[in-house]
């Protein structure tokens, strides 16, 4: 696990986008795992900039989003599909048929979830998965107590998540109670994971996730088992890390002694 502490949230987005851009240059038909929430917005903004100003090509890219609220059609302004269209898909040259966002309106949820898992495998697996982390330590919508081996399925949201996400809706009552989400086990199969966190509100949960015990109570902590995770946080989200000095030291030593080696 490599932990990189950046000065600002904008720097977090720029670095994450640079890592993704490098992946696309290396493998133009990469499969990207995408997240929603406020955290990755800067990353998507930078990817859009790289596309429009520097010609970053998404024409062969395939994407799989982590999750979607149950019951919100793609056209709903608070659906994750709508979020992705607004922040990324409608600004880049990705073919619409290559985009996968769990369909939160599926009649047959179980069959849909099995299909989603199979589709990820059929496309060759996820090359890079972007993740944010919820205040309760969840990744995607894998709420505390989710099995660390879980797969794509229907999940009931916790009250904390409903409260946290109420800011995007007119009222708390409108926040769906259920979501379709990739499981922790699904996420752990991505070839590479970028965990992003911005702001002091995430400081405690980031510390628990990367320096605490591996536990289903903080599903992000399962990432400690993954062999290629890059954690990128701003200084506020990284402010409670016990090993912050070491993480800074590693970044400095790499810059100084391994200048050609990128994250
Ligand atoms: C939601 C999403 C998560 C996201 C989390 C944090 O619950 N399902 O994927 O990581 O929110 O959101 P934010 O980035 O807005 O803090």
PDB file of C-alpha atoms and ligand atoms in Angstrom:
ATOM      1  CA  UNK A   1       0.000   0.000   0.000  1.00  0.00           C
ATOM      2  CA  UNK A   2       1.416   3.345  -1.016  1.00  0.00           C
ATOM      3  CA  UNK A   3       0.096   6.371   0.863  1.00  0.00           C
ATOM      4  CA  UNK A   4       0.527   9.771  -0.766  1.00  0.00           C
ATOM      5  CA  UNK A   5      -0.370  12.909   1.147  1.00  0.00           C
ATOM      6  CA  UNK A   6      -1.055  15.868  -1.114  1.00  0.00           C
ATOM      7  CA  UNK A   7      -1.348  19.526  -0.110  1.00  0.00           C
ATOM      8  CA  UNK A   8      -4.886  20.044  -1.365  1.00  0.00           C
ATOM      9  CA  UNK A   9      -7.967  18.290  -2.658  1.00  0.00           C
ATOM     10  CA  UNK A  10      -7.218  19.622  -6.141  1.00  0.00           C
ATOM     11  CA  UNK A  11      -3.805  17.938  -5.995  1.00  0.00           C
ATOM     12  CA  UNK A  12      -5.518  14.665  -5.044  1.00  0.00           C
ATOM     13  CA  UNK A  13      -7.711  14.895  -8.152  1.00  0.00           C
ATOM     14  CA  UNK A  14      -4.839  15.831 -10.426  1.00  0.00           C
ATOM     15  CA  UNK A  15      -2.634  12.964  -9.243  1.00  0.00           C
ATOM     16  CA  UNK A  16      -5.437  10.401  -9.495  1.00  0.00           C
ATOM     17  CA  UNK A  17      -6.244  11.611 -13.026  1.00  0.00           C
ATOM     18  CA  UNK A  18      -2.577  11.432 -14.003  1.00  0.00           C
ATOM     19  CA  UNK A  19      -2.380   7.808 -12.831  1.00  0.00           C
ATOM     20  CA  UNK A  20      -5.506   6.963 -14.837  1.00  0.00           C
ATOM     21  CA  UNK A  21      -4.217   8.820 -17.900  1.00  0.00           C
ATOM     22  CA  UNK A  22      -0.961   6.888 -17.727  1.00  0.00           C
ATOM     23  CA  UNK A  23      -2.950   3.650 -17.564  1.00  0.00           C
ATOM     24  CA  UNK A  24      -4.933   4.649 -20.689  1.00  0.00           C
ATOM     25  CA  UNK A  25      -1.766   5.494 -22.586  1.00  0.00           C
ATOM     26  CA  UNK A  26      -0.324   2.114 -21.661  1.00  0.00           C
ATOM     27  CA  UNK A  27      -3.551   0.224 -22.390  1.00  0.00           C
ATOM     28  CA  UNK A  28      -6.107   2.226 -24.423  1.00  0.00           C
ATOM     29  CA  UNK A  29      -8.824  -0.391 -23.883  1.00  0.00           C
ATOM     30  CA  UNK A  30      -8.533  -0.296 -20.109  1.00  0.00           C
ATOM     31  CA  UNK A  31     -11.432  -1.148 -17.847  1.00  0.00           C
ATOM     32  CA  UNK A  32     -12.019   1.529 -15.219  1.00  0.00           C
ATOM     33  CA  UNK A  33     -13.982   1.103 -12.009  1.00  0.00           C
ATOM     34  CA  UNK A  34     -15.645   4.391 -11.109  1.00  0.00           C
ATOM     35  CA  UNK A  35     -17.034   5.927  -7.955  1.00  0.00           C
ATOM     36  CA  UNK A  36     -19.483   8.707  -7.187  1.00  0.00           C
ATOM     37  CA  UNK A  37     -19.632  11.179  -4.288  1.00  0.00           C
ATOM     38  CA  UNK A  38     -17.917  14.522  -3.916  1.00  0.00           C
ATOM     39  CA  UNK A  39     -14.425  13.018  -3.589  1.00  0.00           C
ATOM     40  CA  UNK A  40     -13.761  11.942  -7.224  1.00  0.00           C
ATOM     41  CA  UNK A  41     -15.263  15.086  -8.799  1.00  0.00           C
ATOM     42  CA  UNK A  42     -11.828  16.755  -9.086  1.00  0.00           C
ATOM     43  CA  UNK A  43     -10.419  13.599 -10.690  1.00  0.00           C
ATOM     44  CA  UNK A  44     -13.185  13.591 -13.300  1.00  0.00           C
ATOM     45  CA  UNK A  45     -12.712  17.338 -13.903  1.00  0.00           C
ATOM     46  CA  UNK A  46      -9.041  16.746 -14.623  1.00  0.00           C
ATOM     47  CA  UNK A  47      -9.777  13.735 -16.872  1.00  0.00           C
ATOM     48  CA  UNK A  48     -12.217  15.886 -18.855  1.00  0.00           C
ATOM     49  CA  UNK A  49      -9.520  18.569 -19.150  1.00  0.00           C
ATOM     50  CA  UNK A  50      -6.959  16.010 -20.307  1.00  0.00           C
ATOM     51  CA  UNK A  51      -9.448  14.770 -22.894  1.00  0.00           C
ATOM     52  CA  UNK A  52     -10.356  18.189 -24.279  1.00  0.00           C
ATOM     53  CA  UNK A  53      -6.949  19.868 -24.053  1.00  0.00           C
ATOM     54  CA  UNK A  54      -4.523  16.997 -24.468  1.00  0.00           C
ATOM     55  CA  UNK A  55      -6.543  14.493 -26.450  1.00  0.00           C
ATOM     56  CA  UNK A  56      -6.746  11.768 -23.806  1.00  0.00           C
ATOM     57  CA  UNK A  57      -8.691   9.085 -25.630  1.00  0.00           C
ATOM     58  CA  UNK A  58     -11.558   7.132 -24.065  1.00  0.00           C
ATOM     59  CA  UNK A  59     -12.831   5.562 -27.301  1.00  0.00           C
ATOM     60  CA  UNK A  60     -11.785   2.051 -26.262  1.00  0.00           C
ATOM     61  CA  UNK A  61     -12.350   2.408 -22.527  1.00  0.00           C
ATOM     62  CA  UNK A  62     -14.956   0.384 -20.640  1.00  0.00           C
ATOM     63  CA  UNK A  63     -16.289   1.495 -17.254  1.00  0.00           C
ATOM     64  CA  UNK A  64     -18.086  -0.150 -14.354  1.00  0.00           C
ATOM     65  CA  UNK A  65     -19.526   1.978 -11.589  1.00  0.00           C
ATOM     66  CA  UNK A  66     -19.503   0.744  -8.038  1.00  0.00           C
ATOM     67  CA  UNK A  67     -23.087   1.280  -7.071  1.00  0.00           C
ATOM     68  CA  UNK A  68     -26.505   2.802  -7.645  1.00  0.00           C
ATOM     69  CA  UNK A  69     -29.508   3.597  -5.502  1.00  0.00           C
ATOM     70  CA  UNK A  70     -32.348   1.137  -5.820  1.00  0.00           C
ATOM     71  CA  UNK A  71     -35.398   2.657  -7.417  1.00  0.00           C
ATOM     72  CA  UNK A  72     -33.788   5.671  -9.062  1.00  0.00           C
ATOM     73  CA  UNK A  73     -33.990   5.503 -12.861  1.00  0.00           C
ATOM     74  CA  UNK A  74     -30.902   6.722 -14.781  1.00  0.00           C
ATOM     75  CA  UNK A  75     -32.739   9.953 -15.616  1.00  0.00           C
ATOM     76  CA  UNK A  76     -33.278  10.841 -11.935  1.00  0.00           C
ATOM     77  CA  UNK A  77     -31.090  13.852 -11.028  1.00  0.00           C
ATOM     78  CA  UNK A  78     -29.780  12.106  -7.901  1.00  0.00           C
ATOM     79  CA  UNK A  79     -29.075   8.776  -9.573  1.00  0.00           C
ATOM     80  CA  UNK A  80     -25.430   7.839  -9.816  1.00  0.00           C
ATOM     81  CA  UNK A  81     -25.848   7.332 -13.550  1.00  0.00           C
ATOM     82  CA  UNK A  82     -26.935  10.950 -13.848  1.00  0.00           C
ATOM     83  CA  UNK A  83     -23.992  12.034 -11.679  1.00  0.00           C
ATOM     84  CA  UNK A  84     -21.558  10.201 -13.952  1.00  0.00           C
ATOM     85  CA  UNK A  85     -23.082  11.666 -17.122  1.00  0.00           C
ATOM     86  CA  UNK A  86     -22.832  15.140 -15.656  1.00  0.00           C
ATOM     87  CA  UNK A  87     -19.282  14.905 -14.322  1.00  0.00           C
ATOM     88  CA  UNK A  88     -17.622  12.629 -16.851  1.00  0.00           C
ATOM     89  CA  UNK A  89     -19.384  10.623 -19.526  1.00  0.00           C
ATOM     90  CA  UNK A  90     -21.014  13.474 -21.428  1.00  0.00           C
ATOM     91  CA  UNK A  91     -17.658  15.279 -21.700  1.00  0.00           C
ATOM     92  CA  UNK A  92     -15.460  12.472 -23.055  1.00  0.00           C
ATOM     93  CA  UNK A  93     -15.499  10.232 -26.119  1.00  0.00           C
ATOM     94  CA  UNK A  94     -16.465   6.979 -24.404  1.00  0.00           C
ATOM     95  CA  UNK A  95     -18.942   4.882 -26.434  1.00  0.00           C
ATOM     96  CA  UNK A  96     -22.224   4.745 -24.496  1.00  0.00           C
ATOM     97  CA  UNK A  97     -22.309   0.958 -24.860  1.00  0.00           C
ATOM     98  CA  UNK A  98     -19.062   0.652 -22.879  1.00  0.00           C
ATOM     99  CA  UNK A  99     -20.567   2.293 -19.787  1.00  0.00           C
ATOM    100  CA  UNK A 100     -21.924   0.133 -16.984  1.00  0.00           C
ATOM    101  CA  UNK A 101     -23.697   1.572 -13.959  1.00  0.00           C
ATOM    102  CA  UNK A 102     -25.698  -0.862 -11.833  1.00  0.00           C
ATOM    103  CA  UNK A 103     -29.305  -0.484 -12.782  1.00  0.00           C
ATOM    104  CA  UNK A 104     -31.131   0.486  -9.631  1.00  0.00           C
ATOM    105  CA  UNK A 105     -34.504  -0.248 -11.114  1.00  0.00           C
ATOM    106  CA  UNK A 106     -33.913  -3.824 -12.107  1.00  0.00           C
ATOM    107  CA  UNK A 107     -36.920  -6.069 -11.606  1.00  0.00           C
ATOM    108  CA  UNK A 108     -34.775  -9.107 -10.991  1.00  0.00           C
ATOM    109  CA  UNK A 109     -32.000  -7.794  -8.772  1.00  0.00           C
ATOM    110  CA  UNK A 110     -30.269 -11.115  -8.158  1.00  0.00           C
ATOM    111  CA  UNK A 111     -29.999 -11.934 -11.845  1.00  0.00           C
ATOM    112  CA  UNK A 112     -28.836  -8.416 -12.541  1.00  0.00           C
ATOM    113  CA  UNK A 113     -26.082  -8.656  -9.897  1.00  0.00           C
ATOM    114  CA  UNK A 114     -24.879 -12.004 -11.271  1.00  0.00           C
ATOM    115  CA  UNK A 115     -24.833 -10.499 -14.782  1.00  0.00           C
ATOM    116  CA  UNK A 116     -22.859  -7.461 -13.561  1.00  0.00           C
ATOM    117  CA  UNK A 117     -20.198  -9.692 -11.990  1.00  0.00           C
ATOM    118  CA  UNK A 118     -19.990 -11.827 -15.126  1.00  0.00           C
ATOM    119  CA  UNK A 119     -19.757  -8.752 -17.328  1.00  0.00           C
ATOM    120  CA  UNK A 120     -16.760  -7.440 -15.357  1.00  0.00           C
ATOM    121  CA  UNK A 121     -15.032 -10.782 -15.883  1.00  0.00           C
ATOM    122  CA  UNK A 122     -16.001 -10.895 -19.593  1.00  0.00           C
ATOM    123  CA  UNK A 123     -14.373  -7.487 -20.069  1.00  0.00           C
ATOM    124  CA  UNK A 124     -11.132  -8.763 -18.531  1.00  0.00           C
ATOM    125  CA  UNK A 125     -11.522  -7.418 -14.988  1.00  0.00           C
ATOM    126  CA  UNK A 126     -11.087  -3.898 -13.692  1.00  0.00           C
ATOM    127  CA  UNK A 127      -7.640  -2.397 -14.355  1.00  0.00           C
ATOM    128  CA  UNK A 128      -7.990   0.560 -11.994  1.00  0.00           C
ATOM    129  CA  UNK A 129     -10.749   1.018  -9.447  1.00  0.00           C
ATOM    130  CA  UNK A 130     -11.326   4.506  -8.002  1.00  0.00           C
ATOM    131  CA  UNK A 131     -12.765   4.557  -4.491  1.00  0.00           C
ATOM    132  CA  UNK A 132     -13.917   7.128  -1.995  1.00  0.00           C
ATOM    133  CA  UNK A 133     -14.708   6.222   1.578  1.00  0.00           C
ATOM    134  CA  UNK A 134     -17.899   6.882   3.524  1.00  0.00           C
ATOM    135  CA  UNK A 135     -17.834   8.425   7.005  1.00  0.00           C
ATOM    136  CA  UNK A 136     -18.583   4.974   8.453  1.00  0.00           C
ATOM    137  CA  UNK A 137     -15.683   3.413   6.549  1.00  0.00           C
ATOM    138  CA  UNK A 138     -17.722   1.962   3.709  1.00  0.00           C
ATOM    139  CA  UNK A 139     -16.415   1.497   0.183  1.00  0.00           C
ATOM    140  CA  UNK A 140     -19.103   1.593  -2.509  1.00  0.00           C
ATOM    141  CA  UNK A 141     -22.169   0.868  -0.340  1.00  0.00           C
ATOM    142  CA  UNK A 142     -20.567  -1.915   1.670  1.00  0.00           C
ATOM    143  CA  UNK A 143     -21.817  -0.778   5.026  1.00  0.00           C
ATOM    144  CA  UNK A 144     -20.175  -1.868   8.301  1.00  0.00           C
ATOM    145  CA  UNK A 145     -20.697  -5.590   8.796  1.00  0.00           C
ATOM    146  CA  UNK A 146     -20.615  -6.412   5.076  1.00  0.00           C
ATOM    147  CA  UNK A 147     -18.717  -9.607   4.390  1.00  0.00           C
ATOM    148  CA  UNK A 148     -15.203  -8.918   3.197  1.00  0.00           C
ATOM    149  CA  UNK A 149     -15.887 -11.577   0.550  1.00  0.00           C
ATOM    150  CA  UNK A 150     -19.181 -10.032  -0.596  1.00  0.00           C
ATOM    151  CA  UNK A 151     -20.151  -9.715  -4.252  1.00  0.00           C
ATOM    152  CA  UNK A 152     -22.498  -7.380  -6.137  1.00  0.00           C
ATOM    153  CA  UNK A 153     -25.830  -7.406  -4.345  1.00  0.00           C
ATOM    154  CA  UNK A 154     -28.638  -5.419  -2.804  1.00  0.00           C
ATOM    155  CA  UNK A 155     -27.614  -3.605   0.367  1.00  0.00           C
ATOM    156  CA  UNK A 156     -29.641  -1.723   2.985  1.00  0.00           C
ATOM    157  CA  UNK A 157     -28.074   1.650   3.777  1.00  0.00           C
ATOM    158  CA  UNK A 158     -27.278   2.675   7.347  1.00  0.00           C
ATOM    159  CA  UNK A 159     -28.917   5.677   8.907  1.00  0.00           C
ATOM    160  CA  UNK A 160     -25.564   7.488   8.899  1.00  0.00           C
ATOM    161  CA  UNK A 161     -25.187   7.015   5.139  1.00  0.00           C
ATOM    162  CA  UNK A 162     -28.759   8.168   4.567  1.00  0.00           C
ATOM    163  CA  UNK A 163     -28.058  11.271   6.693  1.00  0.00           C
ATOM    164  CA  UNK A 164     -24.710  11.919   4.948  1.00  0.00           C
ATOM    165  CA  UNK A 165     -26.234  11.635   1.489  1.00  0.00           C
ATOM    166  CA  UNK A 166     -29.374  13.631   2.345  1.00  0.00           C
ATOM    167  CA  UNK A 167     -27.483  16.785   1.309  1.00  0.00           C
ATOM    168  CA  UNK A 168     -27.946  15.791  -2.323  1.00  0.00           C
ATOM    169  CA  UNK A 169     -31.721  15.388  -1.969  1.00  0.00           C
ATOM    170  CA  UNK A 170     -34.490  17.847  -1.020  1.00  0.00           C
ATOM    171  CA  UNK A 171     -35.106  15.942   2.195  1.00  0.00           C
ATOM    172  CA  UNK A 172     -33.837  12.921   4.094  1.00  0.00           C
ATOM    173  CA  UNK A 173     -37.076  11.069   3.316  1.00  0.00           C
ATOM    174  CA  UNK A 174     -36.202  11.086  -0.373  1.00  0.00           C
ATOM    175  CA  UNK A 175     -32.898   9.237   0.109  1.00  0.00           C
ATOM    176  CA  UNK A 176     -33.377   5.629  -1.038  1.00  0.00           C
ATOM    177  CA  UNK A 177     -32.975   3.018   1.691  1.00  0.00           C
ATOM    178  CA  UNK A 178     -31.385   0.424  -0.586  1.00  0.00           C
ATOM    179  CA  UNK A 179     -28.630   0.292  -3.164  1.00  0.00           C
ATOM    180  CA  UNK A 180     -27.138  -2.182  -5.619  1.00  0.00           C
ATOM    181  CA  UNK A 181     -23.427  -2.308  -4.915  1.00  0.00           C
ATOM    182  CA  UNK A 182     -20.305  -4.181  -5.905  1.00  0.00           C
ATOM    183  CA  UNK A 183     -19.136  -6.267  -2.954  1.00  0.00           C
ATOM    184  CA  UNK A 184     -15.858  -5.951  -1.083  1.00  0.00           C
ATOM    185  CA  UNK A 185     -14.750  -9.178  -2.758  1.00  0.00           C
ATOM    186  CA  UNK A 186     -15.587  -7.726  -6.175  1.00  0.00           C
ATOM    187  CA  UNK A 187     -13.535  -4.606  -5.438  1.00  0.00           C
ATOM    188  CA  UNK A 188     -10.571  -6.610  -4.155  1.00  0.00           C
ATOM    189  CA  UNK A 189     -10.336  -8.303  -7.565  1.00  0.00           C
ATOM    190  CA  UNK A 190      -9.509  -5.024  -9.351  1.00  0.00           C
ATOM    191  CA  UNK A 191      -5.909  -5.081 -10.532  1.00  0.00           C
ATOM    192  CA  UNK A 192      -5.172  -1.725  -8.954  1.00  0.00           C
ATOM    193  CA  UNK A 193      -7.117   0.405  -6.492  1.00  0.00           C
ATOM    194  CA  UNK A 194      -6.923   4.169  -5.927  1.00  0.00           C
ATOM    195  CA  UNK A 195      -8.468   5.137  -2.601  1.00  0.00           C
ATOM    196  CA  UNK A 196      -9.111   8.891  -2.424  1.00  0.00           C
ATOM    197  CA  UNK A 197     -10.072  11.024   0.567  1.00  0.00           C
ATOM    198  CA  UNK A 198     -10.363  14.763   0.969  1.00  0.00           C
ATOM    199  CA  UNK A 199     -11.069  16.937   4.021  1.00  0.00           C
ATOM    200  CA  UNK A 200     -10.771  16.728   7.787  1.00  0.00           C
ATOM    201  CA  UNK A 201     -14.098  14.929   8.065  1.00  0.00           C
ATOM    202  CA  UNK A 202     -12.424  11.836   6.622  1.00  0.00           C
ATOM    203  CA  UNK A 203      -9.273  11.939   8.820  1.00  0.00           C
ATOM    204  CA  UNK A 204     -10.452   9.446  11.395  1.00  0.00           C
ATOM    205  CA  UNK A 205     -11.930   6.939   8.984  1.00  0.00           C
ATOM    206  CA  UNK A 206      -8.859   7.059   6.712  1.00  0.00           C
ATOM    207  CA  UNK A 207      -6.654   6.245   9.690  1.00  0.00           C
ATOM    208  CA  UNK A 208      -8.897   3.353  10.681  1.00  0.00           C
ATOM    209  CA  UNK A 209      -8.980   2.045   7.118  1.00  0.00           C
ATOM    210  CA  UNK A 210      -5.258   2.021   6.463  1.00  0.00           C
ATOM    211  CA  UNK A 211      -3.630   1.782   9.879  1.00  0.00           C
ATOM    212  CA  UNK A 212      -6.314   0.039  11.920  1.00  0.00           C
ATOM    213  CA  UNK A 213      -7.186  -3.656  12.079  1.00  0.00           C
ATOM    214  CA  UNK A 214      -8.764  -5.348   9.066  1.00  0.00           C
ATOM    215  CA  UNK A 215     -12.404  -5.607  10.013  1.00  0.00           C
ATOM    216  CA  UNK A 216     -15.837  -5.845   8.430  1.00  0.00           C
ATOM    217  CA  UNK A 217     -16.756  -2.929  10.711  1.00  0.00           C
ATOM    218  CA  UNK A 218     -14.675  -0.680   8.415  1.00  0.00           C
ATOM    219  CA  UNK A 219     -14.973  -2.277   5.011  1.00  0.00           C
ATOM    220  CA  UNK A 220     -12.289   0.018   3.533  1.00  0.00           C
ATOM    221  CA  UNK A 221      -9.782  -1.746   5.817  1.00  0.00           C
ATOM    222  CA  UNK A 222     -10.075  -4.830   3.567  1.00  0.00           C
ATOM    223  CA  UNK A 223      -7.906  -2.924   1.089  1.00  0.00           C
ATOM    224  CA  UNK A 224      -4.930  -3.748   3.316  1.00  0.00           C
ATOM    225  CA  UNK A 225      -5.181  -7.238   1.800  1.00  0.00           C
ATOM    226  CA  UNK A 226      -4.893  -5.938  -1.765  1.00  0.00           C
ATOM    227  CA  UNK A 227      -1.469  -6.003  -3.346  1.00  0.00           C
ATOM    228  CA  UNK A 228      -1.661  -2.781  -5.350  1.00  0.00           C
ATOM    229  CA  UNK A 229      -3.450   0.038  -3.542  1.00  0.00           C
ATOM    230  CA  UNK A 230      -2.496   3.695  -3.831  1.00  0.00           C
ATOM    231  CA  UNK A 231      -4.086   5.872  -1.159  1.00  0.00           C
ATOM    232  CA  UNK A 232      -4.155   9.562  -2.101  1.00  0.00           C
ATOM    233  CA  UNK A 233      -5.334  11.985   0.559  1.00  0.00           C
ATOM    234  CA  UNK A 234      -5.064  15.712   1.129  1.00  0.00           C
ATOM    235  CA  UNK A 235      -3.257  16.959   4.224  1.00  0.00           C
ATOM    236  CA  UNK A 236      -6.520  17.279   6.183  1.00  0.00           C
ATOM    237  CA  UNK A 237      -7.740  13.762   5.457  1.00  0.00           C
ATOM    238  CA  UNK A 238      -4.228  12.530   6.293  1.00  0.00           C
ATOM    239  CA  UNK A 239      -3.906  14.581   9.474  1.00  0.00           C
ATOM    240  CA  UNK A 240      -4.522  11.705  11.883  1.00  0.00           C
ATOM    241  CA  UNK A 241      -2.254   9.146  10.258  1.00  0.00           C
ATOM    242  CA  UNK A 242       0.275   7.809  12.772  1.00  0.00           C
ATOM    243  CA  UNK A 243       2.801   7.052  10.026  1.00  0.00           C
ATOM    244  CA  UNK A 244       2.366  10.346   8.105  1.00  0.00           C
ATOM    245  CA  UNK A 245       6.063  11.180   8.496  1.00  0.00           C
ATOM    246  CA  UNK A 246       7.012   7.881   6.936  1.00  0.00           C
ATOM    247  CA  UNK A 247       4.601   8.363   4.003  1.00  0.00           C
ATOM    248  CA  UNK A 248       6.105  11.809   3.326  1.00  0.00           C
ATOM    249  CA  UNK A 249       9.589  10.328   3.653  1.00  0.00           C
ATOM    250  CA  UNK A 250       8.807   7.599   1.099  1.00  0.00           C
ATOM    251  CA  UNK A 251       7.494  10.160  -1.421  1.00  0.00           C
ATOM    252  CA  UNK A 252      10.568  12.328  -0.913  1.00  0.00           C
ATOM    253  CA  UNK A 253      13.038   9.449  -1.228  1.00  0.00           C
ATOM    254  CA  UNK A 254      11.357   8.244  -4.415  1.00  0.00           C
ATOM    255  CA  UNK A 255      11.453  11.716  -5.952  1.00  0.00           C
ATOM    256  CA  UNK A 256      15.107  12.104  -5.035  1.00  0.00           C
ATOM    257  CA  UNK A 257      16.499   8.640  -5.760  1.00  0.00           C
ATOM    258  CA  UNK A 258      14.046   7.061  -8.214  1.00  0.00           C
ATOM    259  CA  UNK A 259      13.085  10.037 -10.403  1.00  0.00           C
ATOM    260  CA  UNK A 260      11.893   7.872 -13.299  1.00  0.00           C
ATOM    261  CA  UNK A 261       9.646   5.713 -11.128  1.00  0.00           C
ATOM    262  CA  UNK A 262       6.074   6.977 -11.063  1.00  0.00           C
ATOM    263  CA  UNK A 263       3.320   5.911  -8.725  1.00  0.00           C
TER     264      UNK A 263
HETATM  265  C1  LIG B   1     -21.460   7.201  -1.136  1.00  0.00           C
HETATM  266  C2  LIG B   1     -20.895   6.296  -2.220  1.00  0.00           C
HETATM  267  C3  LIG B   1     -19.452   5.941  -1.952  1.00  0.00           C
HETATM  268  C4  LIG B   1     -18.655   7.185  -1.620  1.00  0.00           C
HETATM  269  C5  LIG B   1     -19.221   7.810  -0.382  1.00  0.00           C
HETATM  270  C6  LIG B   1     -18.435   9.027   0.086  1.00  0.00           C
HETATM  271  O1  LIG B   1     -21.932   6.520  -0.043  1.00  0.00           O
HETATM  272  N1  LIG B   1     -21.651   5.105  -2.363  1.00  0.00           N
HETATM  273  O2  LIG B   1     -18.917   5.292  -3.099  1.00  0.00           O
HETATM  274  O3  LIG B   1     -17.297   6.865  -1.444  1.00  0.00           O
HETATM  275  O4  LIG B   1     -20.554   8.198  -0.680  1.00  0.00           O
HETATM  276  O5  LIG B   1     -18.904  10.194  -0.528  1.00  0.00           O
HETATM  277  P1  LIG B   1     -18.127  11.556  -0.566  1.00  0.00           P
HETATM  278  O6  LIG B   1     -17.032  11.390  -1.549  1.00  0.00           O
HETATM  279  O7  LIG B   1     -19.158  12.543  -1.028  1.00  0.00           O
HETATM  280  O8  LIG B   1     -17.642  11.821   0.794  1.00  0.00           O
END
